[in-house]
XYZ file of C-alpha atoms in Angstrom:
248
model
C 0.000 0.000 0.000
C 1.730 3.141 -1.203
C 1.388 6.106 -3.553
C 2.672 5.812 -7.136
C 6.246 7.036 -7.505
C 5.142 9.948 -9.706
C 3.575 11.617 -6.658
C 6.817 11.705 -4.713
C 8.736 12.937 -7.763
C 6.230 15.729 -8.368
C 6.169 16.879 -4.744
C 9.965 16.693 -4.484
C 11.222 18.620 -1.478
C 7.948 20.467 -0.854
C 6.870 20.340 2.774
C 3.238 21.458 2.336
C 1.492 19.274 -0.219
C -1.384 21.608 -1.060
C -1.824 25.241 -2.194
C -1.076 26.657 1.275
C 2.205 28.333 2.102
C 3.840 28.388 5.534
C 2.224 31.736 6.348
C -1.283 30.463 5.675
C -0.682 27.309 7.678
C 0.481 29.459 10.588
C -2.533 31.748 10.158
C -4.834 28.735 10.356
C -3.244 27.558 13.597
C -3.718 30.989 15.166
C -7.236 31.404 13.784
C -8.577 28.232 15.403
C -6.980 29.259 18.722
C -4.907 26.154 19.342
C -3.985 25.598 22.977
C -1.073 23.597 24.424
C -1.964 19.940 24.771
C -4.623 19.951 22.044
C -4.748 16.448 20.568
C -4.902 16.260 16.764
C -5.444 13.465 14.273
C -4.293 14.388 10.757
C -5.554 11.981 8.092
C -3.516 11.981 4.867
C -0.867 13.914 6.759
C 1.671 14.061 3.913
C 5.068 15.231 5.119
C 3.671 16.252 8.488
C 4.165 20.005 8.296
C 0.823 20.800 9.942
C 1.453 18.645 13.002
C 5.160 19.431 13.287
C 4.911 23.217 13.066
C 1.823 23.365 15.272
C 3.594 21.197 17.875
C 6.496 23.636 17.783
C 4.401 26.812 17.786
C 1.384 25.805 19.888
C 2.416 22.784 21.932
C -0.141 20.399 20.422
C 0.216 16.630 20.351
C -0.886 14.458 17.480
C -0.825 11.542 15.095
C -0.564 11.680 11.313
C -1.598 8.845 9.010
C -0.618 8.626 5.354
C -0.511 5.959 2.648
C 2.899 7.101 1.362
C 5.975 5.538 2.943
C 8.125 8.326 1.486
C 5.948 11.080 2.928
C 5.696 9.339 6.303
C 9.480 9.031 6.522
C 9.829 12.726 5.624
C 7.306 13.631 8.342
C 9.308 11.749 10.969
C 12.475 13.509 9.845
C 10.716 16.877 10.082
C 9.517 16.098 13.606
C 13.083 15.313 14.635
C 14.387 18.445 12.896
C 11.938 20.682 14.781
C 12.477 18.886 18.084
C 8.880 17.691 18.417
C 9.259 13.928 17.902
C 8.091 13.395 21.486
C 4.785 15.161 20.719
C 3.811 13.908 17.272
C 3.973 10.494 15.623
C 3.386 9.368 12.057
C 1.950 6.051 10.892
C 1.915 4.507 7.440
C -1.602 3.267 6.771
C -5.045 3.726 5.311
C -6.431 7.038 6.570
C -9.968 6.052 5.583
C -10.095 3.267 8.149
C -7.853 4.621 10.920
C -9.460 5.336 14.285
C -7.372 6.461 17.281
C -7.504 4.637 20.586
C -8.819 7.781 22.289
C -11.019 10.534 20.795
C -9.129 13.676 19.823
C -9.787 17.405 20.163
C -9.283 18.092 16.458
C -9.465 15.788 13.426
C -8.203 16.996 10.046
C -8.283 15.877 6.442
C -6.650 18.653 4.469
C -6.947 18.132 0.737
C -7.856 14.446 0.550
C -11.635 14.114 0.817
C -11.399 11.253 -1.645
C -10.951 9.060 1.462
C -14.678 9.514 2.120
C -15.796 9.808 -1.504
C -16.336 13.533 -0.936
C -16.999 16.007 1.845
C -19.982 14.277 3.551
C -18.224 10.929 3.836
C -14.985 12.536 4.991
C -16.793 14.488 7.699
C -18.236 11.223 8.947
C -14.743 9.690 9.053
C -13.505 12.680 11.060
C -16.520 12.666 13.376
C -15.894 9.123 14.583
C -12.477 10.166 15.951
C -13.606 13.389 17.677
C -14.449 13.921 21.310
C -17.820 15.658 21.923
C -17.391 19.295 20.934
C -14.232 18.591 18.946
C -13.309 20.435 15.776
C -12.941 19.100 12.228
C -10.675 20.630 9.584
C -11.395 19.946 5.925
C -9.298 21.157 3.005
C -11.252 21.219 -0.242
C -11.254 22.779 -3.730
C -14.148 24.969 -4.873
C -15.052 26.873 -8.014
C -13.853 30.481 -7.827
C -15.724 31.132 -11.056
C -18.398 28.998 -12.668
C -16.655 26.947 -15.382
C -18.162 27.911 -18.754
C -17.636 24.601 -20.540
C -16.488 21.007 -20.256
C -12.991 21.946 -21.422
C -12.562 24.209 -18.403
C -13.848 21.506 -16.058
C -11.347 19.016 -17.474
C -8.601 21.648 -17.380
C -9.194 21.973 -13.628
C -8.748 18.196 -13.278
C -12.379 17.660 -12.324
C -14.339 14.724 -13.720
C -17.588 16.721 -13.809
C -18.731 20.235 -12.922
C -20.506 18.773 -9.887
C -17.314 17.329 -8.430
C -16.645 20.729 -6.829
C -19.006 23.289 -5.328
C -18.848 27.045 -5.549
C -17.815 28.566 -2.224
C -21.432 29.315 -1.189
C -22.436 25.805 -2.186
C -19.594 24.302 -0.154
C -20.581 26.301 2.920
C -24.194 25.203 2.399
C -23.037 21.586 2.154
C -21.296 21.806 5.520
C -24.552 23.004 7.069
C -26.569 20.271 5.365
C -24.182 17.720 6.878
C -24.884 19.135 10.343
C -21.770 21.249 10.931
C -21.226 24.934 11.713
C -18.472 26.691 9.791
C -16.486 28.579 12.437
C -13.271 29.574 10.603
C -11.679 29.355 7.185
C -8.371 30.227 5.543
C -8.344 30.295 1.751
C -5.495 29.839 -0.685
C -4.889 32.737 -3.067
C -3.430 32.810 -6.541
C 0.091 33.406 -5.236
C 0.023 30.371 -2.943
C -1.480 28.340 -5.812
C 1.367 29.558 -8.055
C 4.010 28.529 -5.551
C 2.549 25.037 -5.279
C 1.892 24.455 -8.981
C 5.145 25.935 -10.270
C 7.232 24.031 -7.728
C 5.986 20.846 -9.391
C 7.342 21.988 -12.749
C 10.815 22.604 -11.390
C 10.783 19.281 -9.524
C 9.731 17.469 -12.697
C 12.369 19.179 -14.842
C 15.197 18.475 -12.395
C 14.122 14.844 -12.141
C 13.841 14.462 -15.934
C 17.310 15.927 -16.415
C 18.711 13.414 -13.944
C 16.646 10.406 -15.088
C 16.145 10.604 -18.878
C 15.909 6.832 -19.317
C 13.557 6.079 -16.420
C 10.334 4.261 -17.297
C 8.339 7.277 -16.040
C 10.269 9.811 -18.131
C 7.827 9.891 -21.058
C 4.760 10.321 -18.842
C 6.344 13.058 -16.726
C 7.774 14.809 -19.804
C 4.221 15.083 -21.180
C 2.996 16.402 -17.846
C 5.677 19.094 -17.730
C 4.905 20.090 -21.323
C 1.153 20.350 -20.793
C 0.635 21.379 -17.173
C 1.889 25.001 -17.137
C -0.487 26.097 -19.924
C -3.376 24.132 -18.447
C -2.753 25.733 -15.057
C -2.586 29.352 -16.234
C -5.472 28.934 -18.669
C -7.905 27.130 -16.385
C -6.996 26.234 -12.832
C -5.475 29.539 -11.738
C -8.631 31.482 -12.616
C -11.383 29.009 -11.918
C -10.338 26.827 -8.998
C -10.017 27.913 -5.385
C -8.945 25.948 -2.344
C -9.307 26.417 1.370
C -9.283 24.837 4.809
C -12.536 25.031 6.748
C -12.939 24.627 10.513
C -16.205 22.991 11.560
C -18.028 22.193 14.784
C -20.814 19.627 14.940
C -24.262 21.102 15.586
C-alpha cells in the first residue's frame, strides 16, 4: 500500500502538499486558537508540516496517518528536525479506516476528501475520531468562477462540474451535513502559483537526472502540458481552502 512514484517525484522537497504556504498554515493555527496539549489526528498527513509546526508553535500533540511511505518518513524527519518527535507520531496506513484509541480534540483531512468519496463521507470519518465538541478541519477545492464549458472543467482536473461546489455551495453543504463553519483560511493565486510551479521545477530536475527512467515519457508530457493548463484554467477558476467545523 503506497502512492505511485510519480507523486513523490512531483512533490519533491515540498513540505506542504497543497496550495497553502507556511504563512497560511500558521494563520490557520492561530485562527482556530490552538492551545497547548490539544490532541490532533491528521488523516492523509503528507510530510507532516501541519502537526510538526503546530507542535512547535502551539504545543499540540498528534498523530498523522498517510498511505505514502516516502511522505511518512519525511514527516518523521521533520519532527526530529523541529524537536517535536516526542509530541507527534506518524503512521503509514489507510487514513480512511484509521481510528485512534482515544477521541481527539481536532481531526483533520486537508486536501484528501477522496478518502470519504467527498466532503460528507470525509466528515463522517472525522466525526468518529472526535471527542464531543471537537473540531474538524477539511481542506477542499471549490469553483472560484463557474466553469463555462467542459474543457474548463477538465482543465481543472475535475471529472464533472458537480465534483466541486462554488464557495457558497460548499458552505451550504457543511450546514446540510450538520456542521457549523467557524473559521476558514483560503489559498490565493500566489500560494497556488508557488505550489503548482514548484511541481514543474521538480519534474524538470528529475527528468534531467533520469532521462531513461520508465516514467520519463509520462512526466515529460505532464511538464509540457501542465503550465499552460494551469494558467489557462486552474489559476482562474479553482479555489482551495481549509474550513474549521463544529458539529451542531
